[in-house]
GROMACS .gro file of N, CA and C in nm:
model
  417
    1UNK      N    1  -6.073  14.641   5.217
    1UNK     CA    2  -6.166  14.583   5.122
    1UNK      C    3  -6.216  14.694   5.030
    2UNK      N    4  -6.211  14.670   4.905
    2UNK     CA    5  -6.252  14.769   4.806
    2UNK      C    6  -6.388  14.730   4.750
    3UNK      N    7  -6.493  14.790   4.801
    3UNK     CA    8  -6.627  14.758   4.754
    3UNK      C    9  -6.677  14.855   4.649
    4UNK      N   10  -6.646  14.981   4.668
    4UNK     CA   11  -6.698  15.082   4.577
    4UNK      C   12  -6.650  15.056   4.434
    5UNK      N   13  -6.527  15.010   4.419
    5UNK     CA   14  -6.472  14.982   4.287
    5UNK      C   15  -6.542  14.867   4.216
    6UNK      N   16  -6.613  14.785   4.290
    6UNK     CA   17  -6.686  14.673   4.230
    6UNK      C   18  -6.823  14.715   4.180
    7UNK      N   19  -6.859  14.839   4.204
    7UNK     CA   20  -6.990  14.887   4.163
    7UNK      C   21  -7.091  14.888   4.276
    8UNK      N   22  -7.052  14.836   4.391
    8UNK     CA   23  -7.143  14.837   4.505
    8UNK      C   24  -7.152  14.977   4.561
    9UNK      N   25  -7.273  15.027   4.575
    9UNK     CA   26  -7.291  15.162   4.626
    9UNK      C   27  -7.341  15.169   4.769
   10UNK      N   28  -7.389  15.056   4.821
   10UNK     CA   29  -7.441  15.057   4.957
   10UNK      C   30  -7.475  14.918   5.005
   11UNK      N   31  -7.512  14.911   5.133
   11UNK     CA   32  -7.554  14.786   5.195
   11UNK      C   33  -7.682  14.811   5.273
   12UNK      N   34  -7.766  14.709   5.282
   12UNK     CA   35  -7.892  14.718   5.353
   12UNK      C   36  -7.880  14.640   5.484
   13UNK      N   37  -7.926  14.701   5.594
   13UNK     CA   38  -7.920  14.641   5.726
   13UNK      C   39  -8.060  14.637   5.786
   14UNK      N   40  -8.081  14.545   5.879
   14UNK     CA   41  -8.212  14.528   5.940
   14UNK      C   42  -8.223  14.581   6.082
   15UNK      N   43  -8.137  14.674   6.119
   15UNK     CA   44  -8.144  14.731   6.253
   15UNK      C   45  -8.273  14.810   6.270
   16UNK      N   46  -8.323  14.811   6.395
   16UNK     CA   47  -8.449  14.878   6.422
   16UNK      C   48  -8.432  14.994   6.520
   17UNK      N   49  -8.358  14.970   6.630
   17UNK     CA   50  -8.345  15.079   6.727
   17UNK      C   51  -8.217  15.079   6.810
   18UNK      N   52  -8.125  14.989   6.786
   18UNK     CA   53  -8.002  14.986   6.866
   18UNK      C   54  -7.902  15.088   6.812
   19UNK      N   55  -7.895  15.202   6.878
   19UNK     CA   56  -7.811  15.313   6.832
   19UNK      C   57  -7.664  15.274   6.818
   20UNK      N   58  -7.603  15.203   6.916
   20UNK     CA   59  -7.461  15.169   6.899
   20UNK      C   60  -7.433  15.086   6.773
   21UNK      N   61  -7.525  14.997   6.739
   21UNK     CA   62  -7.503  14.918   6.618
   21UNK      C   63  -7.518  15.004   6.493
   22UNK      N   64  -7.618  15.092   6.493
   22UNK     CA   65  -7.636  15.182   6.378
   22UNK      C   66  -7.515  15.272   6.361
   23UNK      N   67  -7.459  15.320   6.471
   23UNK     CA   68  -7.339  15.403   6.463
   23UNK      C   69  -7.223  15.325   6.403
   24UNK      N   70  -7.209  15.197   6.442
   24UNK     CA   71  -7.103  15.112   6.385
   24UNK      C   72  -7.126  15.093   6.235
   25UNK      N   73  -7.250  15.065   6.196
   25UNK     CA   74  -7.283  15.046   6.054
   25UNK      C   75  -7.251  15.174   5.976
   26UNK      N   76  -7.295  15.289   6.027
   26UNK     CA   77  -7.270  15.416   5.958
   26UNK      C   78  -7.121  15.443   5.944
   27UNK      N   79  -7.047  15.421   6.053
   27UNK     CA   80  -6.903  15.445   6.052
   27UNK      C   81  -6.831  15.351   5.955
   28UNK      N   82  -6.866  15.222   5.959
   28UNK     CA   83  -6.802  15.124   5.872
   28UNK      C   84  -6.832  15.151   5.726
   29UNK      N   85  -6.958  15.180   5.695
   29UNK     CA   86  -6.994  15.209   5.556
   29UNK      C   87  -6.928  15.337   5.507
   30UNK      N   88  -6.917  15.437   5.594
   30UNK     CA   89  -6.848  15.561   5.556
   30UNK      C   90  -6.702  15.532   5.522
   31UNK      N   91  -6.638  15.446   5.600
   31UNK     CA   92  -6.498  15.410   5.573
   31UNK      C   93  -6.486  15.337   5.440
   32UNK      N   94  -6.588  15.260   5.406
   32UNK     CA   95  -6.588  15.186   5.279
   32UNK      C   96  -6.638  15.272   5.162
   33UNK      N   97  -6.682  15.393   5.194
   33UNK     CA   98  -6.737  15.487   5.096
   33UNK      C   99  -6.859  15.431   5.024
   34UNK      N  100  -6.945  15.367   5.102
   34UNK     CA  101  -7.074  15.318   5.050
   34UNK      C  102  -7.183  15.368   5.145
   35UNK      N  103  -7.307  15.366   5.098
   35UNK     CA  104  -7.416  15.412   5.183
   35UNK      C  105  -7.468  15.297   5.270
   36UNK      N  106  -7.521  15.333   5.385
   36UNK     CA  107  -7.585  15.238   5.476
   36UNK      C  108  -7.735  15.263   5.470
   37UNK      N  109  -7.809  15.163   5.427
   37UNK     CA  110  -7.954  15.175   5.419
   37UNK      C  111  -8.016  15.098   5.534
   38UNK      N  112  -8.104  15.163   5.611
   38UNK     CA  113  -8.169  15.105   5.728
   38UNK      C  114  -8.321  15.122   5.714
   39UNK      N  115  -8.387  15.041   5.627
   39UNK     CA  116  -8.529  15.062   5.600
   39UNK      C  117  -8.622  15.037   5.719
   40UNK      N  118  -8.578  14.961   5.819
   40UNK     CA  119  -8.663  14.932   5.935
   40UNK      C  120  -8.639  15.028   6.051
   41UNK      N  121  -8.541  15.115   6.038
   41UNK     CA  122  -8.500  15.199   6.149
   41UNK      C  123  -8.617  15.282   6.204
   42UNK      N  124  -8.639  15.270   6.335
   42UNK     CA  125  -8.741  15.348   6.402
   42UNK      C  126  -8.882  15.292   6.394
   43UNK      N  127  -8.900  15.181   6.322
   43UNK     CA  128  -9.034  15.123   6.310
   43UNK      C  129  -9.072  15.048   6.437
   44UNK      N  130  -9.200  15.030   6.458
   44UNK     CA  131  -9.253  14.952   6.570
   44UNK      C  132  -9.226  14.804   6.541
   45UNK      N  133  -9.162  14.735   6.636
   45UNK     CA  134  -9.122  14.597   6.609
   45UNK      C  135  -9.241  14.502   6.594
   46UNK      N  136  -9.347  14.527   6.668
   46UNK     CA  137  -9.464  14.441   6.652
   46UNK      C  138  -9.525  14.459   6.513
   47UNK      N  139  -9.525  14.581   6.464
   47UNK     CA  140  -9.576  14.608   6.328
   47UNK      C  141  -9.489  14.540   6.223
   48UNK      N  142  -9.358  14.541   6.245
   48UNK     CA  143  -9.267  14.474   6.152
   48UNK      C  144  -9.304  14.326   6.141
   49UNK      N  145  -9.326  14.261   6.255
   49UNK     CA  146  -9.360  14.119   6.253
   49UNK      C  147  -9.497  14.096   6.190
   50UNK      N  148  -9.594  14.181   6.216
   50UNK     CA  149  -9.727  14.167   6.153
   50UNK      C  150  -9.714  14.175   6.002
   51UNK      N  151  -9.637  14.272   5.954
   51UNK     CA  152  -9.617  14.288   5.810
   51UNK      C  153  -9.543  14.168   5.751
   52UNK      N  154  -9.442  14.120   5.822
   52UNK     CA  155  -9.363  14.005   5.780
   52UNK      C  156  -9.452  13.883   5.758
   53UNK      N  157  -9.538  13.854   5.856
   53UNK     CA  158  -9.628  13.740   5.845
   53UNK      C  159  -9.736  13.764   5.739
   54UNK      N  160  -9.787  13.886   5.731
   54UNK     CA  161  -9.892  13.918   5.632
   54UNK      C  162  -9.841  13.901   5.490
   55UNK      N  163  -9.712  13.921   5.470
   55UNK     CA  164  -9.652  13.903   5.337
   55UNK      C  165  -9.635  13.755   5.301
   56UNK      N  166  -9.653  13.667   5.397
   56UNK     CA  167  -9.643  13.524   5.370
   56UNK      C  168  -9.512  13.459   5.410
   57UNK      N  169  -9.431  13.528   5.488
   57UNK     CA  170  -9.306  13.467   5.533
   57UNK      C  171  -9.330  13.377   5.653
   58UNK      N  172  -9.248  13.274   5.665
   58UNK     CA  173  -9.250  13.186   5.780
   58UNK      C  174  -9.107  13.175   5.833
   59UNK      N  175  -9.094  13.166   5.964
   59UNK     CA  176  -8.963  13.157   6.024
   59UNK      C  177  -8.969  13.069   6.148
   60UNK      N  178  -8.857  13.008   6.181
   60UNK     CA  179  -8.849  12.928   6.303
   60UNK      C  180  -8.750  12.993   6.399
   61UNK      N  181  -8.766  12.964   6.525
   61UNK     CA  182  -8.673  13.014   6.627
   61UNK      C  183  -8.550  12.922   6.623
   62UNK      N  184  -8.436  12.978   6.586
   62UNK     CA  185  -8.315  12.900   6.565
   62UNK      C  186  -8.222  12.901   6.686
   63UNK      N  187  -8.230  13.004   6.769
   63UNK     CA  188  -8.149  13.011   6.890
   63UNK      C  189  -8.212  13.109   6.987
   64UNK      N  190  -8.172  13.098   7.112
   64UNK     CA  191  -8.224  13.190   7.212
   64UNK      C  192  -8.136  13.193   7.336
   65UNK      N  193  -8.134  13.308   7.399
   65UNK     CA  194  -8.063  13.326   7.524
   65UNK      C  195  -8.131  13.240   7.630
   66UNK      N  196  -8.056  13.149   7.693
   66UNK     CA  197  -8.114  13.056   7.790
   66UNK      C  198  -8.178  13.125   7.908
   67UNK      N  199  -8.133  13.246   7.943
   67UNK     CA  200  -8.191  13.320   8.055
   67UNK      C  201  -8.326  13.381   8.017
   68UNK      N  202  -8.355  13.389   7.888
   68UNK     CA  203  -8.474  13.461   7.843
   68UNK      C  204  -8.575  13.376   7.767
   69UNK      N  205  -8.527  13.277   7.692
   69UNK     CA  206  -8.612  13.198   7.604
   69UNK      C  207  -8.608  13.052   7.648
   70UNK      N  208  -8.726  12.993   7.667
   70UNK     CA  209  -8.733  12.852   7.704
   70UNK      C  210  -8.691  12.761   7.591
   71UNK      N  211  -8.630  12.650   7.626
   71UNK     CA  212  -8.581  12.551   7.528
   71UNK      C  213  -8.693  12.503   7.436
   72UNK      N  214  -8.816  12.496   7.490
   72UNK     CA  215  -8.928  12.443   7.412
   72UNK      C  216  -8.961  12.526   7.288
   73UNK      N  217  -8.914  12.650   7.283
   73UNK     CA  218  -8.942  12.736   7.168
   73UNK      C  219  -8.843  12.716   7.053
   74UNK      N  220  -8.729  12.658   7.082
   74UNK     CA  221  -8.626  12.642   6.980
   74UNK      C  222  -8.670  12.537   6.878
   75UNK      N  223  -8.669  12.576   6.751
   75UNK     CA  224  -8.713  12.489   6.642
   75UNK      C  225  -8.859  12.505   6.607
   76UNK      N  226  -8.933  12.578   6.688
   76UNK     CA  227  -9.075  12.599   6.660
   76UNK      C  228  -9.094  12.715   6.562
   77UNK      N  229  -9.203  12.706   6.489
   77UNK     CA  230  -9.240  12.814   6.399
   77UNK      C  231  -9.275  12.936   6.483
   78UNK      N  232  -9.223  13.051   6.443
   78UNK     CA  233  -9.257  13.175   6.512
   78UNK      C  234  -9.401  13.210   6.474
   79UNK      N  235  -9.485  13.229   6.576
   79UNK     CA  236  -9.627  13.254   6.553
   79UNK      C  237  -9.681  13.346   6.661
   80UNK      N  238  -9.812  13.363   6.663
   80UNK     CA  239  -9.875  13.453   6.760
   80UNK      C  240  -9.848  13.408   6.904
   81UNK      N  241  -9.841  13.277   6.928
   81UNK     CA  242  -9.813  13.228   7.063
   81UNK      C  243  -9.673  13.270   7.109
   82UNK      N  244  -9.576  13.263   7.018
   82UNK     CA  245  -9.440  13.304   7.054
   82UNK      C  246  -9.434  13.455   7.078
   83UNK      N  247  -9.505  13.531   6.995
   83UNK     CA  248  -9.510  13.677   7.013
   83UNK      C  249  -9.568  13.709   7.152
   84UNK      N  250  -9.675  13.642   7.190
   84UNK     CA  251  -9.736  13.665   7.322
   84UNK      C  252  -9.640  13.625   7.434
   85UNK      N  253  -9.568  13.515   7.416
   85UNK     CA  254  -9.468  13.471   7.513
   85UNK      C  255  -9.363  13.580   7.533
   86UNK      N  256  -9.314  13.634   7.422
   86UNK     CA  257  -9.212  13.740   7.429
   86UNK      C  258  -9.267  13.862   7.501
   87UNK      N  259  -9.386  13.904   7.464
   87UNK     CA  260  -9.446  14.023   7.525
   87UNK      C  261  -9.470  14.002   7.675
   88UNK      N  262  -9.509  13.881   7.714
   88UNK     CA  263  -9.534  13.853   7.856
   88UNK      C  264  -9.405  13.861   7.938
   89UNK      N  265  -9.293  13.847   7.872
   89UNK     CA  266  -9.163  13.853   7.938
   89UNK      C  267  -9.093  13.987   7.913
   90UNK      N  268  -9.166  14.082   7.854
   90UNK     CA  269  -9.112  14.214   7.820
   90UNK      C  270  -8.989  14.206   7.730
   91UNK      N  271  -8.994  14.115   7.633
   91UNK     CA  272  -8.886  14.099   7.536
   91UNK      C  273  -8.930  14.155   7.402
   92UNK      N  274  -8.834  14.202   7.326
   92UNK     CA  275  -8.864  14.258   7.195
   92UNK      C  276  -8.908  14.148   7.100
   93UNK      N  277  -9.018  14.170   7.028
   93UNK     CA  278  -9.073  14.067   6.941
   93UNK      C  279  -8.988  14.041   6.817
   94UNK      N  280  -8.893  14.128   6.789
   94UNK     CA  281  -8.799  14.105   6.679
   94UNK      C  282  -8.664  14.054   6.729
   95UNK      N  283  -8.647  14.043   6.860
   95UNK     CA  284  -8.520  13.997   6.914
   95UNK      C  285  -8.407  14.095   6.888
   96UNK      N  286  -8.439  14.222   6.883
   96UNK     CA  287  -8.344  14.326   6.845
   96UNK      C  288  -8.220  14.331   6.933
   97UNK      N  289  -8.233  14.288   7.057
   97UNK     CA  290  -8.117  14.290   7.148
   97UNK      C  291  -8.049  14.153   7.158
   98UNK      N  292  -8.077  14.064   7.064
   98UNK     CA  293  -8.013  13.933   7.063
   98UNK      C  294  -8.079  13.830   7.153
   99UNK      N  295  -8.203  13.857   7.196
   99UNK     CA  296  -8.274  13.763   7.282
   99UNK      C  297  -8.291  13.627   7.213
  100UNK      N  298  -8.313  13.630   7.082
  100UNK     CA  299  -8.331  13.510   7.003
  100UNK      C  300  -8.297  13.543   6.858
  101UNK      N  301  -8.278  13.437   6.780
  101UNK     CA  302  -8.253  13.453   6.636
  101UNK      C  303  -8.343  13.356   6.562
  102UNK      N  304  -8.376  13.391   6.439
  102UNK     CA  305  -8.467  13.309   6.360
  102UNK      C  306  -8.403  13.269   6.228
  103UNK      N  307  -8.469  13.175   6.162
  103UNK     CA  308  -8.429  13.128   6.030
  103UNK      C  309  -8.554  13.126   5.944
  104UNK      N  310  -8.553  13.199   5.834
  104UNK     CA  311  -8.669  13.205   5.745
  104UNK      C  312  -8.675  13.077   5.663
  105UNK      N  313  -8.790  13.009   5.671
  105UNK     CA  314  -8.807  12.880   5.602
  105UNK      C  315  -8.895  12.889   5.477
  106UNK      N  316  -8.972  12.996   5.464
  106UNK     CA  317  -9.060  13.009   5.348
  106UNK      C  318  -9.102  13.154   5.331
  107UNK      N  319  -9.133  13.189   5.209
  107UNK     CA  320  -9.180  13.323   5.181
  107UNK      C  321  -9.203  13.345   5.034
  108UNK      N  322  -9.269  13.453   5.001
  108UNK     CA  323  -9.309  13.479   4.862
  108UNK      C  324  -9.191  13.503   4.767
  109UNK      N  325  -9.074  13.530   4.818
  109UNK     CA  326  -8.959  13.554   4.729
  109UNK      C  327  -8.879  13.426   4.703
  110UNK      N  328  -8.921  13.313   4.764
  110UNK     CA  329  -8.851  13.186   4.748
  110UNK      C  330  -8.932  13.093   4.658
  111UNK      N  331  -8.863  13.001   4.590
  111UNK     CA  332  -8.931  12.906   4.502
  111UNK      C  333  -8.978  12.781   4.575
  112UNK      N  334  -8.936  12.765   4.699
  112UNK     CA  335  -8.977  12.650   4.778
  112UNK      C  336  -8.971  12.684   4.926
  113UNK      N  337  -9.004  12.586   5.007
  113UNK     CA  338  -8.998  12.603   5.151
  113UNK      C  339  -8.902  12.500   5.207
  114UNK      N  340  -8.839  12.532   5.319
  114UNK     CA  341  -8.749  12.438   5.385
  114UNK      C  342  -8.824  12.372   5.499
  115UNK      N  343  -8.831  12.241   5.495
  115UNK     CA  344  -8.889  12.162   5.604
  115UNK      C  345  -8.774  12.093   5.675
  116UNK      N  346  -8.758  12.122   5.802
  116UNK     CA  347  -8.655  12.056   5.881
  116UNK      C  348  -8.714  11.924   5.928
  117UNK      N  349  -8.651  11.814   5.890
  117UNK     CA  350  -8.706  11.682   5.919
  117UNK      C  351  -8.641  11.614   6.038
  118UNK      N  352  -8.522  11.660   6.077
  118UNK     CA  353  -8.455  11.603   6.193
  118UNK      C  354  -8.366  11.710   6.255
  119UNK      N  355  -8.381  11.728   6.387
  119UNK     CA  356  -8.301  11.830   6.456
  119UNK      C  357  -8.292  11.798   6.605
  120UNK      N  358  -8.197  11.862   6.669
  120UNK     CA  359  -8.181  11.856   6.813
  120UNK      C  360  -8.164  11.999   6.862
  121UNK      N  361  -8.186  12.019   6.992
  121UNK     CA  362  -8.157  12.147   7.054
  121UNK      C  363  -8.035  12.127   7.143
  122UNK      N  364  -7.933  12.209   7.121
  122UNK     CA  365  -7.811  12.201   7.201
  122UNK      C  366  -7.794  12.331   7.279
  123UNK      N  367  -7.702  12.327   7.374
  123UNK     CA  368  -7.676  12.445   7.455
  123UNK      C  369  -7.526  12.468   7.463
  124UNK      N  370  -7.488  12.595   7.446
  124UNK     CA  371  -7.348  12.634   7.466
  124UNK      C  372  -7.341  12.785   7.484
  125UNK      N  373  -7.247  12.826   7.565
  125UNK     CA  374  -7.222  12.969   7.588
  125UNK      C  375  -7.346  13.047   7.628
  126UNK      N  376  -7.436  12.983   7.702
  126UNK     CA  377  -7.555  13.052   7.753
  126UNK      C  378  -7.670  13.062   7.655
  127UNK      N  379  -7.660  12.992   7.542
  127UNK     CA  380  -7.765  12.998   7.440
  127UNK      C  381  -7.812  12.859   7.402
  128UNK      N  382  -7.939  12.851   7.364
  128UNK     CA  383  -7.994  12.732   7.299
  128UNK      C  384  -7.970  12.748   7.150
  129UNK      N  385  -7.940  12.638   7.081
  129UNK     CA  386  -7.922  12.640   6.936
  129UNK      C  387  -7.996  12.522   6.874
  130UNK      N  388  -8.060  12.547   6.761
  130UNK     CA  389  -8.120  12.440   6.684
  130UNK      C  390  -8.010  12.378   6.600
  131UNK      N  391  -7.987  12.249   6.619
  131UNK     CA  392  -7.887  12.175   6.542
  131UNK      C  393  -7.962  12.094   6.437
  132UNK      N  394  -7.962  12.144   6.314
  132UNK     CA  395  -8.037  12.080   6.205
  132UNK      C  396  -7.958  11.961   6.154
  133UNK      N  397  -8.020  11.844   6.162
  133UNK     CA  398  -7.956  11.720   6.117
  133UNK      C  399  -7.996  11.683   5.974
  134UNK      N  400  -8.121  11.719   5.938
  134UNK     CA  401  -8.169  11.687   5.803
  134UNK      C  402  -8.283  11.781   5.768
  135UNK      N  403  -8.299  11.806   5.638
  135UNK     CA  404  -8.406  11.892   5.588
  135UNK      C  405  -8.438  11.855   5.445
  136UNK      N  406  -8.547  11.908   5.397
  136UNK     CA  407  -8.582  11.892   5.255
  136UNK      C  408  -8.640  12.024   5.207
  137UNK      N  409  -8.624  12.048   5.079
  137UNK     CA  410  -8.685  12.165   5.017
  137UNK      C  411  -8.806  12.118   4.939
  138UNK      N  412  -8.919  12.177   4.972
  138UNK     CA  413  -9.046  12.139   4.909
  138UNK      C  414  -9.084  12.249   4.811
  139UNK      N  415  -9.109  12.211   4.687
  139UNK     CA  416  -9.147  12.309   4.584
  139UNK      C  417  -9.296  12.304   4.558
   0.00000   0.00000   0.00000
């Protein structure tokens, strides 16, 4: 893949502390002759989430490892209660090790918000997944 010739000089990643992933990112970007930018690297994950919410972003829990995250959290807005749940289970509040994944539904950089109006929670391969059946964008 030829990225540098297209004018792309680098890529931005959201890794925080997983060294093997950062090594893969650095190695892959070096092979592509582009820079790897890691603006969150080394930051405190709880601080990242505080800043994220303070900026006005909203996110829902879209999937979770069934051994770590209860089904009842899937599809819920990520909030202080979920952060406390994670901390009580000694899980990373950003899900850095793949404990859970989120979907951003609103924020200051978007022109509208996504409201999920119909969904189910399914299970496969040891994970819960939010299966979105219907949504609307509210401006």
